[in-house]
Amino acid sequence: MDILSWLKQKERHGLHHCRRQSPQLEKRGQLVEWTCDVADKLGLCTSTLHLAVKLVDLFMDGHDIQDPQLYLVCLGSLLLAAKIEEKDGNVPRCSQLNIFVKNFFPLSDFFSLELVMLNYFHWNICLPTQCYFTSLLIPHSILPTDHHNSGPILSFPKAQAYFHEYVQYFLKVSLTDISFLDTLPSLLAASIIAAARRAFGLSPQWPDNLELLSGYREEQVGHLTTMLMFHHRLSVNSDEGYNSFSASPTSPTSTRGRGGVHCLWGGKDRQF
């Protein structure tokens, strides 16, 4: 609770807030997808990616950046975020990052940009993201006492693992959809958890422990949860009760039946 309260205070009183005034705002979707791809190929963790995108958004918001420097900013943001989030051995070198733009930039440009960005953020780049808040909420987001599709959870470890995949899916949506660009990370994280519970069929949809921990009531997260669920519905192909969750990280196929969700991994029918 103390950490969450401190982070919520930090997000409200930060020096930089996104005002959607970047002249290159229409390119954000392409830049975020490209940054996600680079982070994946470098094996960077989710928290690094989220911090990097936040740095890109805020830095773009205060500058008029032209191609190809936009891609340098994305790479520079990944470098700064990795220095915060990753173990030393996993922090990419400038020469590694430059490969993704076919060695277009002199390596000195990375060092110069790093200093410019640090000065812009007053050397404070430990910024709260929805990933940070979600990581604090997720241990309390599914409980053995929850109901799954109006029935008990039969295998909590399996249900927990599958629920985490929904959380990761909605985290990715929150990163790429520009609609969430200026949303408070704590509110967005709470909405991600609520959307994951709804998509997975857990009840109650917003239990008291999550309301107390997050500080948000169900009606406060309702609108964002609906927006997140819109993406989920688009990713689900439904045909007479058959659902294919193609957006899930492990691409499970599920069919809803009595007493739970049957998920197929490698041809094996598993029930929670």
PDB file of N, CA and C in Angstrom, residues 43 45 58 66 82 89 120 131 133 138 140 149 154 168 172 186 208 229 247 270:
ATOM      1  N   GLY A  43      15.513  -9.123 -26.241  1.00  0.00           N
ATOM      2  CA  GLY A  43      15.200  -9.865 -25.028  1.00  0.00           C
ATOM      3  C   GLY A  43      15.010  -8.988 -23.814  1.00  0.00           C
ATOM      4  N   CYS A  45      12.884  -6.863 -20.943  1.00  0.00           N
ATOM      5  CA  CYS A  45      11.682  -7.194 -20.187  1.00  0.00           C
ATOM      6  C   CYS A  45      10.560  -6.194 -20.456  1.00  0.00           C
ATOM      7  N   LEU A  58       6.790  11.267 -23.881  1.00  0.00           N
ATOM      8  CA  LEU A  58       7.011  12.552 -23.210  1.00  0.00           C
ATOM      9  C   LEU A  58       8.049  13.396 -23.943  1.00  0.00           C
ATOM     10  N   GLN A  66      12.157  15.035 -36.425  1.00  0.00           N
ATOM     11  CA  GLN A  66      11.943  14.573 -37.789  1.00  0.00           C
ATOM     12  C   GLN A  66      12.603  13.201 -38.002  1.00  0.00           C
ATOM     13  N   ALA A  82      16.567   0.434 -20.277  1.00  0.00           N
ATOM     14  CA  ALA A  82      17.288  -0.800 -19.950  1.00  0.00           C
ATOM     15  C   ALA A  82      18.279  -0.579 -18.818  1.00  0.00           C
ATOM     16  N   GLY A  89      24.277  -7.107 -17.616  1.00  0.00           N
ATOM     17  CA  GLY A  89      24.632  -7.923 -18.769  1.00  0.00           C
ATOM     18  C   GLY A  89      23.612  -7.897 -19.883  1.00  0.00           C
ATOM     19  N   TYR A 120      16.497  16.822 -20.219  1.00  0.00           N
ATOM     20  CA  TYR A 120      15.081  17.163 -20.402  1.00  0.00           C
ATOM     21  C   TYR A 120      14.242  16.638 -19.238  1.00  0.00           C
ATOM     22  N   CYS A 131       2.752  -0.705 -16.265  1.00  0.00           N
ATOM     23  CA  CYS A 131       3.412  -1.985 -15.997  1.00  0.00           C
ATOM     24  C   CYS A 131       3.845  -2.077 -14.542  1.00  0.00           C
ATOM     25  N   PHE A 133       2.498  -0.495 -11.921  1.00  0.00           N
ATOM     26  CA  PHE A 133       1.305  -0.644 -11.084  1.00  0.00           C
ATOM     27  C   PHE A 133       0.695  -2.032 -11.238  1.00  0.00           C
ATOM     28  N   ILE A 138      -1.061  -7.476  -9.480  1.00  0.00           N
ATOM     29  CA  ILE A 138      -1.351  -8.812 -10.011  1.00  0.00           C
ATOM     30  C   ILE A 138      -1.285  -9.931  -8.966  1.00  0.00           C
ATOM     31  N   HIS A 140      -2.558  -9.964  -6.216  1.00  0.00           N
ATOM     32  CA  HIS A 140      -3.834  -9.924  -5.502  1.00  0.00           C
ATOM     33  C   HIS A 140      -5.035  -9.955  -6.459  1.00  0.00           C
ATOM     34  N   ASN A 149     -16.476 -18.398 -14.380  1.00  0.00           N
ATOM     35  CA  ASN A 149     -17.688 -18.736 -15.148  1.00  0.00           C
ATOM     36  C   ASN A 149     -18.761 -19.330 -14.246  1.00  0.00           C
ATOM     37  N   LEU A 154     -11.062 -24.885 -10.414  1.00  0.00           N
ATOM     38  CA  LEU A 154     -10.683 -26.266 -10.129  1.00  0.00           C
ATOM     39  C   LEU A 154      -9.173 -26.441 -10.004  1.00  0.00           C
ATOM     40  N   GLN A 168      -1.066  -9.710 -19.719  1.00  0.00           N
ATOM     41  CA  GLN A 168      -0.031  -9.327 -20.670  1.00  0.00           C
ATOM     42  C   GLN A 168      -0.638  -8.821 -21.978  1.00  0.00           C
ATOM     43  N   LYS A 172      -0.204  -4.923 -23.480  1.00  0.00           N
ATOM     44  CA  LYS A 172       0.248  -4.589 -24.838  1.00  0.00           C
ATOM     45  C   LYS A 172      -0.747  -3.635 -25.508  1.00  0.00           C
ATOM     46  N   SER A 186      -1.761   4.477 -12.933  1.00  0.00           N
ATOM     47  CA  SER A 186      -2.413   3.695 -11.873  1.00  0.00           C
ATOM     48  C   SER A 186      -3.846   3.337 -12.253  1.00  0.00           C
ATOM     49  N   ASP A 208     -13.544  -6.378  -3.489  1.00  0.00           N
ATOM     50  CA  ASP A 208     -13.228  -5.331  -2.510  1.00  0.00           C
ATOM     51  C   ASP A 208     -11.730  -5.175  -2.286  1.00  0.00           C
ATOM     52  N   MET A 229     -11.729  -4.043 -23.434  1.00  0.00           N
ATOM     53  CA  MET A 229     -12.494  -5.215 -23.856  1.00  0.00           C
ATOM     54  C   MET A 229     -12.890  -5.135 -25.321  1.00  0.00           C
ATOM     55  N   ALA A 247      -4.752 -13.572 -29.919  1.00  0.00           N
ATOM     56  CA  ALA A 247      -3.867 -12.536 -29.402  1.00  0.00           C
ATOM     57  C   ALA A 247      -3.116 -12.970 -28.147  1.00  0.00           C
ATOM     58  N   ARG A 270      -7.516 -28.963 -21.204  1.00  0.00           N
ATOM     59  CA  ARG A 270      -7.257 -28.651 -19.808  1.00  0.00           C
ATOM     60  C   ARG A 270      -8.381 -27.793 -19.260  1.00  0.00           C
TER      61      ARG A 270
END
